[in-house]
Coordinates of C-alpha atoms in Angstrom, one line a residue:
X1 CA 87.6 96.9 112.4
X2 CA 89.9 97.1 109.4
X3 CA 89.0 95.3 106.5
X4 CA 92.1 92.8 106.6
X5 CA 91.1 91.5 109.7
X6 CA 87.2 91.4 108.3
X7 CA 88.5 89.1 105.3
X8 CA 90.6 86.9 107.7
X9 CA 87.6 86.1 109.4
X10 CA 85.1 85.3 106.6
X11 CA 87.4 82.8 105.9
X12 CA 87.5 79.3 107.2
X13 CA 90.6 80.2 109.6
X14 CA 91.5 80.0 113.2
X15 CA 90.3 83.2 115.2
X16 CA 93.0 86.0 115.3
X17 CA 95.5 85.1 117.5
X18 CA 95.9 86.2 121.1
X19 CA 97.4 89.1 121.6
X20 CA 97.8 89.8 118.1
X21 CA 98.7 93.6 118.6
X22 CA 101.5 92.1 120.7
X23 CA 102.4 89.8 118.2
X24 CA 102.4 92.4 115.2
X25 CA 104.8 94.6 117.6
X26 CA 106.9 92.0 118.5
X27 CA 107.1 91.4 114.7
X28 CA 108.3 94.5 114.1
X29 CA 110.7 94.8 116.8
X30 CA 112.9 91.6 114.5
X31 CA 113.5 94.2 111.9
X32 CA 112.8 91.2 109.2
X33 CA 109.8 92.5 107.2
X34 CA 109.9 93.5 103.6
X35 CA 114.0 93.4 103.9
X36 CA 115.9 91.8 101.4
X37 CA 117.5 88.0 101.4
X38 CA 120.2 87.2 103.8
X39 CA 122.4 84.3 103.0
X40 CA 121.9 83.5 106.7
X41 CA 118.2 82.5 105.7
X42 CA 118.7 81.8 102.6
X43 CA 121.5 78.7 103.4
X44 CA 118.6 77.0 106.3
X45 CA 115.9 76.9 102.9
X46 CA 118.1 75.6 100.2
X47 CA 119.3 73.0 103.2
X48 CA 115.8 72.1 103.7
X49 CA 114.6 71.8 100.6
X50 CA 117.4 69.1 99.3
X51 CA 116.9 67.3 102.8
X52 CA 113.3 66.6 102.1
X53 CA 113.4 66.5 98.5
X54 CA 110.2 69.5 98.3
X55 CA 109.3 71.8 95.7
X56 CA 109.6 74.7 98.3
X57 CA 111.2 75.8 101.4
X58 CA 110.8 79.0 103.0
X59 CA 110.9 81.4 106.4
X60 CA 107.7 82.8 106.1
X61 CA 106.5 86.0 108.2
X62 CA 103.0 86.5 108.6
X63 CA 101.7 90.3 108.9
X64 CA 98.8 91.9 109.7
X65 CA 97.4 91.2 106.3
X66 CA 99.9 89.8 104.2
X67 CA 102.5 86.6 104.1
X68 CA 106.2 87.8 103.7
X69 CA 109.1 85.5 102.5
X70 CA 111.9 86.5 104.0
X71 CA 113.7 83.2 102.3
X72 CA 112.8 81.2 99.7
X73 CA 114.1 77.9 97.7
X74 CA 112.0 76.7 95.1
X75 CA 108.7 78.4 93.6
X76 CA 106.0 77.3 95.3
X77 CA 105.7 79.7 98.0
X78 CA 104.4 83.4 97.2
X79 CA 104.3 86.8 99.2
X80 CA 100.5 87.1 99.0
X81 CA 97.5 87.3 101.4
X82 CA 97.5 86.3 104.8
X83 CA 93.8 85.1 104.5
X84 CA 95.3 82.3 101.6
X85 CA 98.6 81.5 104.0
X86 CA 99.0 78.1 105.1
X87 CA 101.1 79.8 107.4
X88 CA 98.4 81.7 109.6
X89 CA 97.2 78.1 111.1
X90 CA 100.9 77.4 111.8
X91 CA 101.7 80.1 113.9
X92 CA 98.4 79.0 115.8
X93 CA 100.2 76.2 117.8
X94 CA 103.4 75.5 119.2
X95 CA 103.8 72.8 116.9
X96 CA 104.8 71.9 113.9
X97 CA 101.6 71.8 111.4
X98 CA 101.6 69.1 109.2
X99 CA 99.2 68.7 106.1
X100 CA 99.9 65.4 104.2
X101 CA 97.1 66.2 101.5
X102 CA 95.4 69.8 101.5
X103 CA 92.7 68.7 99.6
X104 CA 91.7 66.1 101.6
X105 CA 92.0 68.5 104.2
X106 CA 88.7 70.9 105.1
X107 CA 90.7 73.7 106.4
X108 CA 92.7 74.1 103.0
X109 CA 90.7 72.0 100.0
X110 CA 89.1 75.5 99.0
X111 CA 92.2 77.5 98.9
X112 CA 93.4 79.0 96.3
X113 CA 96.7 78.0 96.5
X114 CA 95.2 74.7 96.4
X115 CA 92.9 74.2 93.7
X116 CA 94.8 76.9 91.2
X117 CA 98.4 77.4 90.9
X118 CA 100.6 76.7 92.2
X119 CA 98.6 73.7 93.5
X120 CA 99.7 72.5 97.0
X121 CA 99.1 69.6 98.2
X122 CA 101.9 68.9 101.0
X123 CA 102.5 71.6 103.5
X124 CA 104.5 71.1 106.8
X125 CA 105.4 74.3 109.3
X126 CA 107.2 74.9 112.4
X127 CA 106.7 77.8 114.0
X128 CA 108.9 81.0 114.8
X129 CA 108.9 83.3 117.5
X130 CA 109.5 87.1 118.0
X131 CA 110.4 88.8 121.2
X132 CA 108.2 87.9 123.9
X133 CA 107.7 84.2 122.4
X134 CA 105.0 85.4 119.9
X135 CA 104.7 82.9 117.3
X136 CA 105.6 85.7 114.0
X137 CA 105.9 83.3 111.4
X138 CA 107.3 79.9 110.5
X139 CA 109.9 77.9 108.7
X140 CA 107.5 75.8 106.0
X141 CA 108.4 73.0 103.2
X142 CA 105.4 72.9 100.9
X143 CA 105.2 70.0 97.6
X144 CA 103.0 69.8 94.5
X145 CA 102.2 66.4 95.9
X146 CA 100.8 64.6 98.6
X147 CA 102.8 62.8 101.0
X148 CA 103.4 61.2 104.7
X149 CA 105.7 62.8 106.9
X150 CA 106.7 60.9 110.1
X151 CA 107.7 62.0 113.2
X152 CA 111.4 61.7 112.6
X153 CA 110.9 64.2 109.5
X154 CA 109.3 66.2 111.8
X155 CA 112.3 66.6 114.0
X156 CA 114.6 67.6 111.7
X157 CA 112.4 70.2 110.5
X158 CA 112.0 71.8 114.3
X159 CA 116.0 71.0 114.2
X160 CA 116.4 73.5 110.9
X161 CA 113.6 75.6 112.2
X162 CA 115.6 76.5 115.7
X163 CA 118.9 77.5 113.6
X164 CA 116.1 79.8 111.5
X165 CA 115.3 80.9 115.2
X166 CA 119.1 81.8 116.3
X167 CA 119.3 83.4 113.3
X168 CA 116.1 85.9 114.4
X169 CA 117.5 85.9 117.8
X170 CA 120.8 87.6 116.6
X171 CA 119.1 89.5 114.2
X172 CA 117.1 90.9 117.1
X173 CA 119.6 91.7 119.6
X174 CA 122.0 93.8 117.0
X175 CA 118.9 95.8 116.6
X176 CA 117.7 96.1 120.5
X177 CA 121.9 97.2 120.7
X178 CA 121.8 99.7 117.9
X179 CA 118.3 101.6 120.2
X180 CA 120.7 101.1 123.1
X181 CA 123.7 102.9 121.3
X182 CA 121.6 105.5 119.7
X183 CA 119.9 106.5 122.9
X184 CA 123.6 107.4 124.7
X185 CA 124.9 109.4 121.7
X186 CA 124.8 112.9 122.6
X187 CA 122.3 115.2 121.5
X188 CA 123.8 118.9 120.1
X189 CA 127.0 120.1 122.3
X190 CA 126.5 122.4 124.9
X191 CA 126.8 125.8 123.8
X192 CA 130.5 127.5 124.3
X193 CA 130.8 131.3 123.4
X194 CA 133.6 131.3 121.1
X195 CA 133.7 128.1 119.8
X196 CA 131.9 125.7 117.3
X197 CA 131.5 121.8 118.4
X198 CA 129.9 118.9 116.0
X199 CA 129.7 115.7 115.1
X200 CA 129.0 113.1 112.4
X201 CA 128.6 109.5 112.8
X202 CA 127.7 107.0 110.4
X203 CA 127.6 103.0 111.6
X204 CA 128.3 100.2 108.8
X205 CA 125.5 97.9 110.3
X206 CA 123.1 98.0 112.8
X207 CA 126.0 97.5 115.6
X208 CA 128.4 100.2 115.6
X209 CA 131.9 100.1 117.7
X210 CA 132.7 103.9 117.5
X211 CA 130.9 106.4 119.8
X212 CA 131.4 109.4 121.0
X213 CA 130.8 111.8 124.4
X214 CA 130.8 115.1 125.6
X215 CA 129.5 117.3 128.6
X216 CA 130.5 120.8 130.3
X217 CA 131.8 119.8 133.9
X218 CA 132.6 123.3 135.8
X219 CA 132.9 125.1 133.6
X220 CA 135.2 122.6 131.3
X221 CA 134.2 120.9 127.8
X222 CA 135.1 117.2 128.5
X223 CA 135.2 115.2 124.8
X224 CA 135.4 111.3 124.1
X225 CA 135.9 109.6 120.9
X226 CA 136.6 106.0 121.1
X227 CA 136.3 102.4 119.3
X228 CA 135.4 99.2 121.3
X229 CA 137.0 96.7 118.8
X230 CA 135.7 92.9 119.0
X231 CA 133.7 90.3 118.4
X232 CA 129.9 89.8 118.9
X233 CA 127.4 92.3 120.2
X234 CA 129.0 92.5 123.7
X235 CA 132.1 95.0 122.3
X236 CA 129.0 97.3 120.9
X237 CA 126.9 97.3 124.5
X238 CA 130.5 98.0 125.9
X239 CA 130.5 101.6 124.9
X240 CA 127.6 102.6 127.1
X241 CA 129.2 101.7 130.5
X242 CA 133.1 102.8 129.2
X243 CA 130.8 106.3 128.8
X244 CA 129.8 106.2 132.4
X245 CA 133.0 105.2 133.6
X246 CA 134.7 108.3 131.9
X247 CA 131.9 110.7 132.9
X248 CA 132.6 109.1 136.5
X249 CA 135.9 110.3 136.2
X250 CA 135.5 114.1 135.1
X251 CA 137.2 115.4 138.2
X252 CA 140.6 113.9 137.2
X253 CA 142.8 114.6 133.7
X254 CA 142.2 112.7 131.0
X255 CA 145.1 110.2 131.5
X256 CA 143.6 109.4 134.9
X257 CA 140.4 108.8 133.9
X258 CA 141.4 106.4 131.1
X259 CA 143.6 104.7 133.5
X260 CA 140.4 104.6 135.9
X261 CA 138.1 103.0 133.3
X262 CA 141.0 100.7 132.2
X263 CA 141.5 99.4 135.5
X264 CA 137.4 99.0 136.3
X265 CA 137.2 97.0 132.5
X266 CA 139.9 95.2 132.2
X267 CA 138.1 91.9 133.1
X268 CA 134.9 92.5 131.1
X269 CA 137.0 93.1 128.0
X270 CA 139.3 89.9 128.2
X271 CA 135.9 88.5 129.0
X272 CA 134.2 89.9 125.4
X273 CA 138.0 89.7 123.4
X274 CA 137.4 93.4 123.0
X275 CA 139.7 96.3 123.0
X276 CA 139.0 100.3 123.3
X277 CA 141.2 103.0 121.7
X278 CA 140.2 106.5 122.6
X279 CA 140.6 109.6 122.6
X280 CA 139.3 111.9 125.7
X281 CA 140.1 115.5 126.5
X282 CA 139.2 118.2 127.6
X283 CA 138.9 122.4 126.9
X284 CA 139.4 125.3 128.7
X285 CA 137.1 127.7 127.3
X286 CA 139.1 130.8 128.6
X287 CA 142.4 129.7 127.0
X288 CA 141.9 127.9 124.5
X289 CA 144.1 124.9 126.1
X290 CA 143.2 121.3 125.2
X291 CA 144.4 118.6 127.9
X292 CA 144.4 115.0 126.2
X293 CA 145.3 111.6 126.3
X294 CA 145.5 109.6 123.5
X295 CA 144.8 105.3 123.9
X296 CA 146.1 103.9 120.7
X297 CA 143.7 105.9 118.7
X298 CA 146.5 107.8 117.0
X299 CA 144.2 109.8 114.6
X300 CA 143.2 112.9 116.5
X301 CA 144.4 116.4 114.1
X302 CA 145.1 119.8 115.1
X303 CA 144.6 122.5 112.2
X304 CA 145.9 125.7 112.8
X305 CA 144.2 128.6 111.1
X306 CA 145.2 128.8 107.5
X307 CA 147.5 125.8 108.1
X308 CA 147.6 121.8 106.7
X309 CA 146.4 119.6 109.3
X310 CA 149.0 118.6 112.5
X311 CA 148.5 115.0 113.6
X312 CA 148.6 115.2 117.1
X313 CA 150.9 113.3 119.5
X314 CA 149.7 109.9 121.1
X315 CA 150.2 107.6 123.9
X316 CA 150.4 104.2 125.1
X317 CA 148.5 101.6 123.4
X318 CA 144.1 100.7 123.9
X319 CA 142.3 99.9 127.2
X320 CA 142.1 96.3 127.9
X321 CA 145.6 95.1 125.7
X322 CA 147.3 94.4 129.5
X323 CA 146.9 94.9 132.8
X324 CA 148.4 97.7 134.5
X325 CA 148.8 100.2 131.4
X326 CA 148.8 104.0 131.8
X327 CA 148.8 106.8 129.9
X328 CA 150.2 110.2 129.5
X329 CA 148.4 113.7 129.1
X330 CA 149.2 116.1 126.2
X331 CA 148.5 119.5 125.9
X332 CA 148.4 122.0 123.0
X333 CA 146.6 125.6 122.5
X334 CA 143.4 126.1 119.7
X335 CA 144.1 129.9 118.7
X336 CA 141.2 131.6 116.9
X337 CA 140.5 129.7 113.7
X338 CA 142.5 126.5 114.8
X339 CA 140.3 123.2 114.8
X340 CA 141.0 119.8 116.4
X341 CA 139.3 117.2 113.9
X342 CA 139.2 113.6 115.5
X343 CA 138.1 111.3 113.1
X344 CA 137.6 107.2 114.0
X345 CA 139.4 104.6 112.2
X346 CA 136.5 104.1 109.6
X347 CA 137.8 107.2 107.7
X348 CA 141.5 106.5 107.4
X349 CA 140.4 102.7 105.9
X350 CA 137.9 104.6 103.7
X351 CA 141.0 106.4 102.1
X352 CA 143.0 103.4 101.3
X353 CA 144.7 103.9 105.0
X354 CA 146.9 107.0 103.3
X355 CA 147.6 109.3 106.5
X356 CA 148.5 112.1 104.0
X357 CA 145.3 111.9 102.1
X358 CA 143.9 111.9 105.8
X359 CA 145.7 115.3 106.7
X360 CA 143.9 116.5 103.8
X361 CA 140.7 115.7 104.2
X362 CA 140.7 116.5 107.3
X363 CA 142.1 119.9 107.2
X364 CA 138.9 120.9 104.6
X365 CA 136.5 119.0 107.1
X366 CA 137.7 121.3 110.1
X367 CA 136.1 124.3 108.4
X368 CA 132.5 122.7 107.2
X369 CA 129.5 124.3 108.0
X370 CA 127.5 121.3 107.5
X371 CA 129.9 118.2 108.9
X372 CA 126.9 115.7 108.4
X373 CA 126.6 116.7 104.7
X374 CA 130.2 117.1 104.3
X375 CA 131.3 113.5 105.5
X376 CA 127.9 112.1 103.6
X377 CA 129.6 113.4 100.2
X378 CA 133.5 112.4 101.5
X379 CA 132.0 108.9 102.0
X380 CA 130.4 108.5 98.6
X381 CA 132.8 109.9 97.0
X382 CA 135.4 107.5 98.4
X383 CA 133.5 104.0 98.3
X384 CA 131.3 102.1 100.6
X385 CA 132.7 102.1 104.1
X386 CA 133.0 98.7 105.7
X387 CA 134.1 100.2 109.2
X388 CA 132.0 102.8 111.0
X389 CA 133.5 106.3 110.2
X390 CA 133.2 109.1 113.0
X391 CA 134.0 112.8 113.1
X392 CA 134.5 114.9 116.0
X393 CA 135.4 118.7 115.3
X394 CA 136.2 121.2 117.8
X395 CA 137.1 124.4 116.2
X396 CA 137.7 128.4 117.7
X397 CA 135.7 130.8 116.4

């Protein structure tokens, strides 16, 4: 047994809770310890501290050893030990813990908190929960004074405590859909004598809109990139069934199959106020010919060997705008040395939406080496993106 759990129990504490692997897992699975303030916390605290007129307020996480503030408004509250928390009987109950006068109280007149600074007295906590329901730390007011605090007071706390609880909720989910996003990004491209494929992708949160696709299918190189635009987290879980739909449709052109997924999605995306623009292809190995359609994306580049960048030709406009849309298939030929760079949206708004300076980059990109470290020095060299920013390059050896 480690020694933080040997100090929480000398202490006069409640027993570990149950489950308290669970509980530290379903701690970390939030994604809220030792990260910084978030004005979405930081709003509930100031709130409760004026409502109740306390020295304190915070959103307190308890850890295996440790108390973390994840908010806090005042200076009462402290990251410190988890064996000196007020907060480790909290997340004991389901209810909200309330100590009128700690040193009248046996549980806490010997803490240190207590009898040296910052010298609680008043301490009330509602409990939060992490996946699963495990209680992983609370939303607390705390006061240098001793005072009552009725069961209307009470309610309003649990009332600020279950916005603190949406806000961990949300919090949560934009995680679980960045795992789910990451897992259905391609590994490396299948390997195609002749020719060098790669990608780059770099979210601006944990949710990301772009993604991209590809797979050999007979003897074919079938290649997505596309951008589920909208609000929420449903647009960003979006991505991994409009993948499926267009690997469901590899035995048709490109057109087809974004008319195919269109039609399939046309309901879920009214339904999430989302829109998709895309671009999805395909390669012949032997000649060289690329077959396309292009969904409002409008980005896609062809460089020709020892040429400036060609932007390529596009199509009608996103999946999901209206019913009944379809799309047209474009072809053009990579020669030995060409490239076809398709880049999201990210980049162009990166460069100050200039399509020449686009052109440009683009054109230098399409004979990197090393596209990750490439589009890692583009990036900081241009500012901090606010959109995601995706590369695809496709280039003839």
């Amino acid at each position: 047994m480690n020694e933080s759990v040997l100090d929480l129990q000398r202490r006069d504490l409640p027993a570990l809770p149950k489950g308290e692997a669970e509980r530290l897992e379903s701690l970390a699975d939030t994604g809220l310890l030792d990260t910084p303030a978030e004005e979405g916390f930081d709003r509930i605290t100031r709130l409760a501290q004026k409502l109740f007129g306390v020295s304190a307020a915070s959103v307190s996480l308890i850890a295996e050893d440790r108390q973390f503030l994840k908010s806090i408004a005042g200076n009462l509250e402290v990251n410190g030990p988890r064996a000196e928390s007020f907060c480790t009987h909290t997340i004991m109950t389901p209810d909200t813990l309330v100590v009128e006068d700690a040193e009248e109280d046996e549980r806490f007149r010997t803490n240190p908190y207590v009898v040296g600074l910052p010298n609680i007295r008043f301490y009330a906590g509602q409990p939060l929960q992490g996946p699963g329901g495990h209680n992983i730390g609370t939303l607390c007011i705390s006061d240098q004074e001793p005072r009552a605090f009725n069961g209307e007071q009470e309610k309003v706390l649990q009332d600020l405590a279950a916005i603190v609880q949406r806000e961990i909720n949300v919090r949560t989910d934009l995680r679980n859909g960045a795992r789910i996003q990451q897992a259905h990004l391609p590994e490396q491209a299948p390997p195609i004598p002749g020719y060098t494929i790669t990608a780059a992708f770099r979210p601006a949160g944990d949710l990301s809109g772009d993604f991209y696709d590809w797979d050999l299918v007979n003897g074919r190189f079938r290649f997505t990139l596309a951008d589920v635009m909208g609000k929420g987290t449903g647009p960003a879980i979006l991505t991994a069934t409009i993948r499926a739909g267009l690997r469901a449709t590899a035995d048709v052109d490109p057109a087809s199959a974004l008319t195919t997924v269109s039609r399939e999605l046309i309901d879920n995306l009214a339904r999430t106020e989302s829109f998709v623009t895309a671009f999805h292809g395909e390669l012949d190995p032997v000649t060289g010919i690329v077959t396309y359609a292009d969904a409002g994306h409008g980005l896609a580049h062809h460089v020709p060997a020892g040429a400036g960048a060609r932007r390529l030709a596009t199509g009608s406009g996103p999946l999901g705008i209206m019913p009944g849309l379809q799309w047209n298939t474009h072809t053009f030929t990579l020669d030995s040395g060409d490239a076809l760079v398709i880049p999201s949206d990210g980049l162009l708004e990166l460069l100050n939406e200039n399509l020449d300076e686009l052109a440009c980059e683009l054109a230098k990109l399409s004979s990197s080496d090393n596209l990750s470290a490439d589009l890692d020095l583009l990036i900081s060299s241009a500012g901090t993106p606010t959109d995601d920013v995706t590369v695809l390059i496709l280039r003839r050896d």
